Short mmCIF file of C-alpha atoms and ligand atoms in Angstrom, two decimals:
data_model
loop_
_atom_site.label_atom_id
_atom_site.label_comp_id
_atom_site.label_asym_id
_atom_site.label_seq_id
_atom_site.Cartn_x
_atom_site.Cartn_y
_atom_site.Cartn_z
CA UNK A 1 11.48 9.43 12.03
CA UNK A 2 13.83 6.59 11.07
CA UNK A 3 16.06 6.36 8.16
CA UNK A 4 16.62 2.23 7.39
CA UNK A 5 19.80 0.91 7.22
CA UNK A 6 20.68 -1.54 3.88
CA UNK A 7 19.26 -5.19 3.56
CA UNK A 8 22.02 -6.96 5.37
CA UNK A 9 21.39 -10.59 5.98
CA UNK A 10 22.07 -10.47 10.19
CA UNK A 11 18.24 -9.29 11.11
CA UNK A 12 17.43 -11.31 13.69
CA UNK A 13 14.44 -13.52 11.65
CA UNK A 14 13.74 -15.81 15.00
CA UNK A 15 12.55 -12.54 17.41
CA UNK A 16 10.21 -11.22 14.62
CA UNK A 17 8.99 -15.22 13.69
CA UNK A 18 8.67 -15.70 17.86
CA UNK A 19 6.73 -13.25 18.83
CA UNK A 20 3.19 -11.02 18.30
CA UNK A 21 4.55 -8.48 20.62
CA UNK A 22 3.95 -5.07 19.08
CA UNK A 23 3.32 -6.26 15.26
CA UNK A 24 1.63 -3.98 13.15
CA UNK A 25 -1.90 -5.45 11.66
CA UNK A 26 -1.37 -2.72 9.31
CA UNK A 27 1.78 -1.62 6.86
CA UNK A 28 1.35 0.49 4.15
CA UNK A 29 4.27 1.19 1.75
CA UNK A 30 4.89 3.51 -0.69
CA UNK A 31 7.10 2.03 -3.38
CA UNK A 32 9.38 4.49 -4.65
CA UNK A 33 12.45 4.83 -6.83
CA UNK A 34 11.51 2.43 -9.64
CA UNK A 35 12.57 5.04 -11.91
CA UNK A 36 15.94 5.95 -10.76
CA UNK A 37 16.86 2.16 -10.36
CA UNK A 38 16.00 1.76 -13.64
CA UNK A 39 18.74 5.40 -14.75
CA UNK A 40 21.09 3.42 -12.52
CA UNK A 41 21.23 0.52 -14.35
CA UNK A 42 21.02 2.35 -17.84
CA UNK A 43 17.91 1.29 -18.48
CA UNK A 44 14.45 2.35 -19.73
CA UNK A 45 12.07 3.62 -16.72
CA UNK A 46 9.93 0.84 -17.35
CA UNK A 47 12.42 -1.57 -16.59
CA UNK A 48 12.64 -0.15 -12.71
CA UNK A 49 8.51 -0.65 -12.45
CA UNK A 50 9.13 -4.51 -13.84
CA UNK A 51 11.74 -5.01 -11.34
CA UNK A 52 9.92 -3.43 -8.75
CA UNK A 53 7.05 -5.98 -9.54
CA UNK A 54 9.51 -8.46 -8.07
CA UNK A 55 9.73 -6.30 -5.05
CA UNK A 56 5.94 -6.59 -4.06
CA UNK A 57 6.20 -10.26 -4.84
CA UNK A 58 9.15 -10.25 -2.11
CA UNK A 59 7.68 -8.29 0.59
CA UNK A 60 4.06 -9.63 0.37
CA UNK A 61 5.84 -13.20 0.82
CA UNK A 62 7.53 -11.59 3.84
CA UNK A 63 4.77 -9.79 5.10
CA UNK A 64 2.27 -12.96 4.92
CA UNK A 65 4.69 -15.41 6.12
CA UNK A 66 5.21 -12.42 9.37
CA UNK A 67 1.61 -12.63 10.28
CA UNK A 68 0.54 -8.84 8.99
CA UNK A 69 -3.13 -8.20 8.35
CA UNK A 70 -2.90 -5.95 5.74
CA UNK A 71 -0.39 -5.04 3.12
CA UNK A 72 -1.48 -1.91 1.58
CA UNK A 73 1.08 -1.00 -1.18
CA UNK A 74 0.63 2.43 -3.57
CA UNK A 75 1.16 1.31 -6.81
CA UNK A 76 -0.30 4.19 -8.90
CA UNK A 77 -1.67 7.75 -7.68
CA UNK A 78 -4.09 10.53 -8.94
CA UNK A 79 -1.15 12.55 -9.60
CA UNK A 80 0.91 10.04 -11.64
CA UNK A 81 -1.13 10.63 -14.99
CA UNK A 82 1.10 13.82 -15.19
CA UNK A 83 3.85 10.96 -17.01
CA UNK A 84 4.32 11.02 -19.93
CA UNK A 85 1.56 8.37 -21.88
CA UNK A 86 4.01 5.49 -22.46
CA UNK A 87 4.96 5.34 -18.88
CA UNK A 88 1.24 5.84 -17.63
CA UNK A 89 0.34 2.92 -20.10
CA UNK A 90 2.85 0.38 -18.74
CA UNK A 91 1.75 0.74 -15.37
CA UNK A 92 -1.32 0.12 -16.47
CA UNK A 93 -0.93 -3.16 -18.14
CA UNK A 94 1.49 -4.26 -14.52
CA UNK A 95 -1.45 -5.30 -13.04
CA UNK A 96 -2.60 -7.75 -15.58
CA UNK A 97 0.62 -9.35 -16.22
CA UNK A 98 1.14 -9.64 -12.22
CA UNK A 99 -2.15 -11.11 -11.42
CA UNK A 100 -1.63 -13.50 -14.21
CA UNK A 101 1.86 -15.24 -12.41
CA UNK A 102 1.10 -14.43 -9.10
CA UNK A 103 -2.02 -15.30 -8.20
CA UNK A 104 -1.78 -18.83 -7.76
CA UNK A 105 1.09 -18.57 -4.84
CA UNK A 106 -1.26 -15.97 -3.31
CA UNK A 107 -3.78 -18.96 -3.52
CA UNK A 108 -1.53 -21.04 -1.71
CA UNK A 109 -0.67 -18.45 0.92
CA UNK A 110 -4.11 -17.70 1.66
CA UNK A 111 -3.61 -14.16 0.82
CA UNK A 112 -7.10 -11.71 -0.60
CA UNK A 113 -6.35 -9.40 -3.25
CA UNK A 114 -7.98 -6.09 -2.66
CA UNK A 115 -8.47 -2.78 -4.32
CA UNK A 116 -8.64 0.60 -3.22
CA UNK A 117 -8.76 3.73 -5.79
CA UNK A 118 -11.06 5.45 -8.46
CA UNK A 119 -11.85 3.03 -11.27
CA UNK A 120 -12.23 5.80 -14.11
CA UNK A 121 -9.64 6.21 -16.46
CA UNK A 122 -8.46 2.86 -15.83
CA UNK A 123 -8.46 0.77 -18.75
CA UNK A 124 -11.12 -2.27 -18.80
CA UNK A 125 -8.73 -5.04 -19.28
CA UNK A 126 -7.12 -3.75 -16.34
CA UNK A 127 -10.21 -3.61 -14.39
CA UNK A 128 -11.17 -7.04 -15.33
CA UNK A 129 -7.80 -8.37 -14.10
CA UNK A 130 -7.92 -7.09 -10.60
CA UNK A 131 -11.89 -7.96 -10.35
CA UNK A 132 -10.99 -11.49 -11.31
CA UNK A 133 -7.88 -11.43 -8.67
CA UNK A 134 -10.29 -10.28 -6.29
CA UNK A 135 -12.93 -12.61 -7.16
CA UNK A 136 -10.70 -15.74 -6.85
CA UNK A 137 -9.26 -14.93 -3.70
CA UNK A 138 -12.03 -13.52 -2.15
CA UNK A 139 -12.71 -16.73 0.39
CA UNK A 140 -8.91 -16.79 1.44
CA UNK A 141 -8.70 -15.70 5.25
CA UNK A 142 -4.83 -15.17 5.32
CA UNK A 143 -3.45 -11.35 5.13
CA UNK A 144 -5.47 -8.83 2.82
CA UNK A 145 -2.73 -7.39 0.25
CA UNK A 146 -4.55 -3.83 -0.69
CA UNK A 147 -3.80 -2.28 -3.79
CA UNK A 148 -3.94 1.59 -3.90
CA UNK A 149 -4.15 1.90 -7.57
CA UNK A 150 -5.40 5.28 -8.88
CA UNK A 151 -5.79 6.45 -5.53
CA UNK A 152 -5.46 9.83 -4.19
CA UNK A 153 -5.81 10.50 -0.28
CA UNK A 154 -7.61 14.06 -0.52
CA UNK A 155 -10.19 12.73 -3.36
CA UNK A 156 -10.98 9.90 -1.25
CA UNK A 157 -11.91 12.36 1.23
CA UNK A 158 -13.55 14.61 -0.75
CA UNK A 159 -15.69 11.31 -2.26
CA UNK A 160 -16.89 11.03 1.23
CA UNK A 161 -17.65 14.02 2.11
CA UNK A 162 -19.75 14.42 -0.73
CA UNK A 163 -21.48 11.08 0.06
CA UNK A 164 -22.49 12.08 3.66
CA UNK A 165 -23.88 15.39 2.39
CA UNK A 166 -26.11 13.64 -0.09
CA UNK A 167 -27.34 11.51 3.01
CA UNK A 168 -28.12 15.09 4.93
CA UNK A 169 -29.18 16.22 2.06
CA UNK A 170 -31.60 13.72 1.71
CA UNK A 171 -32.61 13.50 5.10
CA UNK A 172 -31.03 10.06 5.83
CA UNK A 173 -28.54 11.68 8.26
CA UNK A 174 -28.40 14.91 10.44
CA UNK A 175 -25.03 16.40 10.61
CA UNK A 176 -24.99 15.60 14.11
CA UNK A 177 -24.43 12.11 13.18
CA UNK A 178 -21.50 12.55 11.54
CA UNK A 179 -18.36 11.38 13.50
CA UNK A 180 -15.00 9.76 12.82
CA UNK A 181 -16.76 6.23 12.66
CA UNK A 182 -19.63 7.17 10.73
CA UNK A 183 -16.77 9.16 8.23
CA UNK A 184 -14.56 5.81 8.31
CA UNK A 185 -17.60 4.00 6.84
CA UNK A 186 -17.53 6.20 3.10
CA UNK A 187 -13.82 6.11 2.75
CA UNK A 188 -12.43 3.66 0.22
CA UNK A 189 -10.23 1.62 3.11
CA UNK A 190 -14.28 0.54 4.37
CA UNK A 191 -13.28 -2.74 2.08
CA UNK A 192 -10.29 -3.44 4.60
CA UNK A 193 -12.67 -3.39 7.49
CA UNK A 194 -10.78 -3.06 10.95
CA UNK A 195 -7.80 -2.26 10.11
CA UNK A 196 -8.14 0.86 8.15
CA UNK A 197 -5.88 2.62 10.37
CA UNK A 198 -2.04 2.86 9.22
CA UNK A 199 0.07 1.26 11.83
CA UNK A 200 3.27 1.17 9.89
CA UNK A 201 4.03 3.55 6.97
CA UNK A 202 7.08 2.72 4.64
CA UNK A 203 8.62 4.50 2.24
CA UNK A 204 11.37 3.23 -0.02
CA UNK A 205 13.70 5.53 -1.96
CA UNK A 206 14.93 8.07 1.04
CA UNK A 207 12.33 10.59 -0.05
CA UNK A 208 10.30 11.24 3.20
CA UNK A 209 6.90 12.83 2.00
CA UNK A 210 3.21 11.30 1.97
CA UNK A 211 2.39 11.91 -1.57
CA UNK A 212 -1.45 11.98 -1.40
CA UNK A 213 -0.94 8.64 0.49
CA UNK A 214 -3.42 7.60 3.14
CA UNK A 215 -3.86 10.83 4.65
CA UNK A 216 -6.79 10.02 6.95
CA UNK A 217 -5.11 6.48 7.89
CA UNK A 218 -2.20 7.90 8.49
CA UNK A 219 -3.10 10.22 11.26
CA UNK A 220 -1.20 8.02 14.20
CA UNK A 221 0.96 5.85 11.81
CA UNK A 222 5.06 5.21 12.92
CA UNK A 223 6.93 6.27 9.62
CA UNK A 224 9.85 4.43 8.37
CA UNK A 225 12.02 5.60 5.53
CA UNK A 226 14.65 3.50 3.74
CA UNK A 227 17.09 5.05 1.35
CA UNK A 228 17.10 2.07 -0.44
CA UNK A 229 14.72 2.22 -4.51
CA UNK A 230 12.08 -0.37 -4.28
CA UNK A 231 13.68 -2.10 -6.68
CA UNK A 232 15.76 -3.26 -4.36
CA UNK A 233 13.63 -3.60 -1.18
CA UNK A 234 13.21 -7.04 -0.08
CA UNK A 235 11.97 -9.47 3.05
CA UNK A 236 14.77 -8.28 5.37
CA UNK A 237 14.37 -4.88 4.84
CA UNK A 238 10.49 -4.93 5.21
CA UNK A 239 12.19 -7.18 8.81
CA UNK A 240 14.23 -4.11 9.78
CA UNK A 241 11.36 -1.63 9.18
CA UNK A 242 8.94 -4.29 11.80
CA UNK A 243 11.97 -4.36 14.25
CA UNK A 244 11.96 -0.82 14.39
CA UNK A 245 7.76 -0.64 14.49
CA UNK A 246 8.71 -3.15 17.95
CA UNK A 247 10.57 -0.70 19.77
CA UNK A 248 8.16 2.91 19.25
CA UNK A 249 5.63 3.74 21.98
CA UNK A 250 2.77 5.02 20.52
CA UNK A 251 1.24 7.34 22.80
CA UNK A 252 -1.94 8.87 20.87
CA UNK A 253 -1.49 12.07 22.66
CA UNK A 254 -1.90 10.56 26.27
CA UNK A 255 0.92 10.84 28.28
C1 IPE B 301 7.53 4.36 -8.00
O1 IPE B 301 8.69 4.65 -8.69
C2 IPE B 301 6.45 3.78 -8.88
C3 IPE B 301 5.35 4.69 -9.18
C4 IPE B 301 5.21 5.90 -8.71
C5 IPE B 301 4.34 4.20 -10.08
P1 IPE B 301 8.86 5.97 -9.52
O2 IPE B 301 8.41 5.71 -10.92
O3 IPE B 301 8.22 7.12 -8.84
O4 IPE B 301 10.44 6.14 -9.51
P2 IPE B 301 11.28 7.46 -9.31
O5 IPE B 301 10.76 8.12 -8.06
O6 IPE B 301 11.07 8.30 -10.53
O7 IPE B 301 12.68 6.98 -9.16
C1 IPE B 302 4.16 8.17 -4.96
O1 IPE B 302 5.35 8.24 -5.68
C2 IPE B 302 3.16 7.35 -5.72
C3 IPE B 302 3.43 5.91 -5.77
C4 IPE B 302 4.40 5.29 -5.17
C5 IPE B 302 2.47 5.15 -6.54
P1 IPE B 302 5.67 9.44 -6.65
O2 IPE B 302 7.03 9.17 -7.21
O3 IPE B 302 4.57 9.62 -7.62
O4 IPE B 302 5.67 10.68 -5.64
P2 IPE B 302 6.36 12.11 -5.76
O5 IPE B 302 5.98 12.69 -7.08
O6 IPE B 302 7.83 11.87 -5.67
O7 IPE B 302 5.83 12.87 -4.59
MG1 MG B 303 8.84 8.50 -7.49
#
Protein backbone atom coordinates (compact mmCIF):
# COMPACT_ATOMS: atom_id res chain seq x y z
CA UNK A 1 0.00 0.00 0.00
CA UNK A 2 1.21 3.48 -0.95
CA UNK A 3 0.61 6.67 0.78
CA UNK A 4 0.93 9.71 -2.15
CA UNK A 5 3.11 12.35 -1.68
CA UNK A 6 1.56 16.24 -2.30
CA UNK A 7 0.82 17.62 -5.91
CA UNK A 8 4.21 19.05 -6.61
CA UNK A 9 4.68 20.30 -10.09
CA UNK A 10 8.20 18.03 -10.91
CA UNK A 11 6.16 14.64 -12.03
CA UNK A 12 7.76 13.70 -14.85
CA UNK A 13 4.53 14.46 -17.50
CA UNK A 14 6.80 13.25 -20.72
CA UNK A 15 7.36 9.31 -19.28
CA UNK A 16 3.58 8.96 -18.48
CA UNK A 17 2.58 11.03 -22.10
CA UNK A 18 5.47 8.55 -23.88
CA UNK A 19 4.57 5.50 -23.06
CA UNK A 20 1.54 2.60 -22.74
CA UNK A 21 3.84 0.56 -20.68
CA UNK A 22 1.90 -0.69 -17.68
CA UNK A 23 -1.18 1.94 -17.83
CA UNK A 24 -4.14 1.03 -16.12
CA UNK A 25 -7.41 0.74 -18.58
CA UNK A 26 -9.11 0.99 -15.36
CA UNK A 27 -8.93 3.69 -12.23
CA UNK A 28 -11.45 3.95 -9.89
CA UNK A 29 -11.34 6.71 -7.21
CA UNK A 30 -13.00 7.29 -4.27
CA UNK A 31 -13.31 11.01 -3.65
CA UNK A 32 -13.01 11.75 -0.15
CA UNK A 33 -12.59 14.65 2.23
CA UNK A 34 -14.97 17.15 0.63
CA UNK A 35 -16.25 17.72 3.97
CA UNK A 36 -13.26 18.44 5.98
CA UNK A 37 -11.89 20.79 3.15
CA UNK A 38 -14.81 22.53 3.39
CA UNK A 39 -14.24 22.78 8.04
CA UNK A 40 -10.78 23.84 6.85
CA UNK A 41 -11.68 26.62 5.06
CA UNK A 42 -14.59 27.64 7.51
CA UNK A 43 -17.01 26.85 5.34
CA UNK A 44 -20.37 25.06 4.95
CA UNK A 45 -19.93 21.16 3.98
CA UNK A 46 -21.48 21.85 0.84
CA UNK A 47 -18.96 24.12 -0.20
CA UNK A 48 -16.15 21.08 -0.07
CA UNK A 49 -18.66 18.85 -2.52
CA UNK A 50 -18.79 22.16 -5.01
CA UNK A 51 -15.15 22.39 -4.93
CA UNK A 52 -14.67 18.89 -5.25
CA UNK A 53 -16.85 19.14 -8.49
CA UNK A 54 -13.83 21.00 -9.81
CA UNK A 55 -11.74 18.08 -8.81
CA UNK A 56 -13.51 15.47 -11.14
CA UNK A 57 -13.46 18.11 -13.83
CA UNK A 58 -9.48 18.10 -13.23
CA UNK A 59 -8.74 14.54 -13.10
CA UNK A 60 -11.17 13.35 -15.87
CA UNK A 61 -9.19 16.03 -18.11
CA UNK A 62 -6.06 14.26 -16.87
CA UNK A 63 -7.21 10.93 -17.07
CA UNK A 64 -8.63 11.35 -20.83
CA UNK A 65 -5.82 13.33 -22.07
CA UNK A 66 -3.46 9.99 -20.30
CA UNK A 67 -5.19 7.50 -22.45
CA UNK A 68 -7.32 5.61 -19.43
CA UNK A 69 -10.32 3.57 -20.46
CA UNK A 70 -12.35 4.07 -17.71
CA UNK A 71 -12.70 6.61 -14.99
CA UNK A 72 -14.94 5.22 -12.46
CA UNK A 73 -15.36 7.89 -9.67
CA UNK A 74 -17.82 7.22 -6.34
CA UNK A 75 -19.71 10.13 -6.05
CA UNK A 76 -22.57 9.00 -3.75
CA UNK A 77 -23.03 5.53 -1.81
CA UNK A 78 -25.92 3.40 -0.28
CA UNK A 79 -24.68 4.39 2.99
CA UNK A 80 -24.48 8.18 2.49
CA UNK A 81 -28.38 8.75 3.00
CA UNK A 82 -27.42 8.40 6.76
CA UNK A 83 -26.56 12.65 6.23
CA UNK A 84 -28.39 14.68 7.38
CA UNK A 85 -31.34 15.75 4.44
CA UNK A 86 -29.76 19.08 3.40
CA UNK A 87 -26.49 17.51 2.66
CA UNK A 88 -28.13 14.34 0.94
CA UNK A 89 -30.18 16.94 -1.17
CA UNK A 90 -27.18 18.92 -2.49
CA UNK A 91 -25.51 16.03 -3.71
CA UNK A 92 -28.29 15.29 -5.36
CA UNK A 93 -28.85 18.33 -7.40
CA UNK A 94 -24.44 18.09 -8.23
CA UNK A 95 -25.20 16.07 -10.93
CA UNK A 96 -27.53 18.31 -12.75
CA UNK A 97 -25.64 21.42 -12.36
CA UNK A 98 -22.33 19.42 -13.54
CA UNK A 99 -23.77 17.85 -16.55
CA UNK A 100 -25.17 21.17 -17.47
CA UNK A 101 -21.30 23.00 -17.78
CA UNK A 102 -19.48 20.09 -18.45
CA UNK A 103 -20.81 18.24 -20.92
CA UNK A 104 -19.90 20.03 -23.86
CA UNK A 105 -15.86 19.73 -23.14
CA UNK A 106 -16.64 16.03 -22.56
CA UNK A 107 -18.11 16.36 -26.18
CA UNK A 108 -15.02 17.66 -27.36
CA UNK A 109 -12.84 15.13 -25.59
CA UNK A 110 -14.70 12.30 -26.82
CA UNK A 111 -15.42 11.17 -23.40
CA UNK A 112 -19.09 8.72 -22.61
CA UNK A 113 -20.81 9.51 -19.56
CA UNK A 114 -21.89 6.41 -17.76
CA UNK A 115 -23.84 5.34 -14.76
CA UNK A 116 -23.56 2.72 -12.36
CA UNK A 117 -25.91 2.53 -9.07
CA UNK A 118 -29.61 1.91 -7.94
CA UNK A 119 -31.90 4.51 -9.49
CA UNK A 120 -34.58 4.52 -6.54
CA UNK A 121 -34.62 7.22 -4.27
CA UNK A 122 -32.95 9.33 -6.67
CA UNK A 123 -34.83 12.27 -7.54
CA UNK A 124 -36.27 12.44 -11.31
CA UNK A 125 -34.68 15.62 -12.32
CA UNK A 126 -31.61 14.03 -11.36
CA UNK A 127 -32.27 10.99 -13.30
CA UNK A 128 -33.18 12.89 -16.31
CA UNK A 129 -29.86 14.78 -16.17
CA UNK A 130 -27.53 11.86 -16.21
CA UNK A 131 -29.90 9.93 -18.89
CA UNK A 132 -29.57 12.95 -21.10
CA UNK A 133 -25.56 13.07 -20.36
CA UNK A 134 -25.58 9.61 -21.25
CA UNK A 135 -27.70 9.91 -24.18
CA UNK A 136 -25.59 12.70 -25.80
CA UNK A 137 -22.42 11.14 -25.38
CA UNK A 138 -23.31 7.84 -25.99
CA UNK A 139 -21.52 7.65 -29.72
CA UNK A 140 -18.19 9.20 -28.29
CA UNK A 141 -15.40 6.39 -28.41
CA UNK A 142 -12.82 8.26 -26.15
CA UNK A 143 -12.51 7.08 -22.27
CA UNK A 144 -15.86 5.97 -20.46
CA UNK A 145 -16.08 8.32 -17.20
CA UNK A 146 -18.42 5.92 -14.84
CA UNK A 147 -20.38 7.41 -12.28
CA UNK A 148 -21.03 5.28 -9.11
CA UNK A 149 -23.90 7.25 -7.87
CA UNK A 150 -26.11 5.49 -5.27
CA UNK A 151 -24.06 2.57 -5.48
CA UNK A 152 -23.28 0.09 -2.92
CA UNK A 153 -20.73 -2.88 -3.69
CA UNK A 154 -22.56 -5.70 -1.52
CA UNK A 155 -26.20 -4.70 -3.01
CA UNK A 156 -24.83 -4.90 -6.36
CA UNK A 157 -23.94 -8.29 -5.49
CA UNK A 158 -26.77 -9.24 -3.82
CA UNK A 159 -28.91 -7.74 -7.12
CA UNK A 160 -27.12 -10.41 -8.96
CA UNK A 161 -27.36 -13.01 -7.10
CA UNK A 162 -30.89 -12.68 -6.92
CA UNK A 163 -31.06 -12.33 -10.75
CA UNK A 164 -29.23 -15.66 -11.47
CA UNK A 165 -31.50 -17.49 -9.01
CA UNK A 166 -34.59 -16.28 -10.78
CA UNK A 167 -32.88 -17.72 -14.06
CA UNK A 168 -32.44 -21.29 -12.02
CA UNK A 169 -35.39 -20.75 -10.75
CA UNK A 170 -36.96 -20.56 -13.86
CA UNK A 171 -35.13 -23.09 -15.53
CA UNK A 172 -33.11 -20.76 -17.84
CA UNK A 173 -29.87 -21.71 -16.04
CA UNK A 174 -28.58 -24.74 -13.94
CA UNK A 175 -26.37 -23.74 -11.15
CA UNK A 176 -23.69 -25.43 -12.83
CA UNK A 177 -23.57 -22.63 -15.18
CA UNK A 178 -22.85 -20.20 -12.94
CA UNK A 179 -19.17 -18.97 -13.00
CA UNK A 180 -17.22 -15.75 -12.55
CA UNK A 181 -18.08 -14.73 -16.26
CA UNK A 182 -21.54 -15.69 -16.27
CA UNK A 183 -21.69 -13.61 -12.52
CA UNK A 184 -19.74 -10.57 -14.27
CA UNK A 185 -22.63 -10.42 -16.78
CA UNK A 186 -25.59 -9.28 -13.82
CA UNK A 187 -23.35 -6.90 -12.03
CA UNK A 188 -23.96 -3.22 -12.65
CA UNK A 189 -20.12 -2.62 -14.15
CA UNK A 190 -21.78 -5.12 -17.34
CA UNK A 191 -22.39 -1.36 -18.90
CA UNK A 192 -18.45 -0.81 -18.81
CA UNK A 193 -17.94 -3.98 -20.75
CA UNK A 194 -14.18 -5.20 -20.60
CA UNK A 195 -12.90 -3.42 -18.28
CA UNK A 196 -14.93 -4.11 -15.27
CA UNK A 197 -12.01 -5.16 -13.40
CA UNK A 198 -10.32 -2.38 -11.04
CA UNK A 199 -6.79 -1.91 -12.14
CA UNK A 200 -6.06 1.15 -10.11
CA UNK A 201 -7.98 2.08 -6.91
CA UNK A 202 -7.54 5.70 -5.46
CA UNK A 203 -8.48 7.07 -2.55
CA UNK A 204 -8.13 10.72 -1.62
CA UNK A 205 -8.27 11.99 1.96
CA UNK A 206 -5.56 9.46 3.76
CA UNK A 207 -8.41 7.27 4.94
CA UNK A 208 -7.48 3.76 3.55
CA UNK A 209 -10.83 1.70 3.61
CA UNK A 210 -13.13 0.45 0.60
CA UNK A 211 -16.35 1.82 1.76
CA UNK A 212 -18.81 -0.51 -0.05
CA UNK A 213 -16.67 0.44 -3.14
CA UNK A 214 -16.27 -2.03 -5.96
CA UNK A 215 -15.87 -4.97 -3.94
CA UNK A 216 -16.04 -7.61 -6.69
CA UNK A 217 -13.79 -5.30 -9.11
CA UNK A 218 -11.57 -4.79 -6.72
CA UNK A 219 -10.44 -8.26 -6.05
CA UNK A 220 -6.74 -7.78 -7.84
CA UNK A 221 -6.78 -3.90 -7.90
CA UNK A 222 -3.14 -1.90 -6.81
CA UNK A 223 -4.43 0.61 -4.07
CA UNK A 224 -3.16 4.06 -3.84
CA UNK A 225 -3.92 6.39 -0.99
CA UNK A 226 -3.21 10.13 -0.95
CA UNK A 227 -3.52 12.15 2.20
CA UNK A 228 -4.45 14.88 0.26
CA UNK A 229 -9.04 15.94 0.46
CA UNK A 230 -10.33 15.71 -3.01
CA UNK A 231 -10.80 19.05 -2.97
CA UNK A 232 -7.56 19.44 -3.63
CA UNK A 233 -6.62 16.46 -5.86
CA UNK A 234 -5.68 17.42 -9.24
CA UNK A 235 -3.91 16.12 -12.77
CA UNK A 236 -0.49 15.64 -11.14
CA UNK A 237 -1.56 13.88 -8.35
CA UNK A 238 -3.89 11.47 -10.34
CA UNK A 239 0.17 11.46 -12.48
CA UNK A 240 1.86 10.34 -9.25
CA UNK A 241 -0.81 7.72 -8.38
CA UNK A 242 -0.18 6.19 -12.50
CA UNK A 243 3.65 6.45 -11.85
CA UNK A 244 3.31 4.42 -8.96
CA UNK A 245 0.55 1.87 -10.84
CA UNK A 246 4.02 1.66 -13.49
CA UNK A 247 6.30 0.26 -11.11
CA UNK A 248 3.86 -2.76 -9.11
CA UNK A 249 4.06 -6.33 -10.43
CA UNK A 250 0.91 -7.77 -10.30
CA UNK A 251 1.27 -11.31 -9.78
CA UNK A 252 -2.47 -12.77 -9.45
CA UNK A 253 -1.24 -15.36 -7.12
CA UNK A 254 1.30 -16.98 -9.64
CA UNK A 255 4.64 -16.76 -8.66
C1 LIG B 1 -16.68 12.82 -0.15
O1 LIG B 1 -16.44 13.75 0.84
C2 LIG B 1 -17.98 13.06 -0.88
C3 LIG B 1 -19.04 12.12 -0.57
C4 LIG B 1 -18.95 11.09 0.24
C5 LIG B 1 -20.32 12.37 -1.19
P1 LIG B 1 -17.10 13.63 2.27
O2 LIG B 1 -18.39 14.37 2.25
O3 LIG B 1 -17.18 12.22 2.72
O4 LIG B 1 -16.06 14.43 3.16
P2 LIG B 1 -15.51 14.07 4.59
O5 LIG B 1 -15.02 12.65 4.52
O6 LIG B 1 -16.65 14.24 5.54
O7 LIG B 1 -14.40 15.04 4.81
C1 LIG C 1 -17.19 6.95 0.51
O1 LIG C 1 -16.92 8.03 1.34
C2 LIG C 1 -18.31 7.30 -0.43
C3 LIG C 1 -18.00 8.27 -1.47
C4 LIG C 1 -16.83 8.79 -1.70
C5 LIG C 1 -19.10 8.61 -2.33
P1 LIG C 1 -17.57 8.16 2.77
O2 LIG C 1 -17.03 9.42 3.36
O3 LIG C 1 -19.04 8.03 2.69
O4 LIG C 1 -16.98 6.86 3.51
P2 LIG C 1 -16.78 6.55 5.05
O5 LIG C 1 -18.07 6.82 5.74
O6 LIG C 1 -15.70 7.45 5.53
O7 LIG C 1 -16.37 5.11 5.08
MG1 LIG D 1 -15.94 10.99 3.75
Amino acid sequence: MTLGGHGVESTPNNMLEQDNINKPSHVAIIMDGNGRWAEQQGQPRKVGHEEGMEAVRRVTRRASERGIDVLTLYAFSTENWKRPPQEVHFLMQLPIRFFDTFVPELQEKNVKVNMIGFEDKVPTSTKKAISKAMEQTKDNTGMILNFAFNYGGRAEILEATKELCKKVASNELSVDDIDERLFEEHLMTHSIGDYQDVDLLIRSSGEQRLSNFLLWQNAYSEFYFSELLWPEFNGDVLDEALLSYKNRQRRYGAL
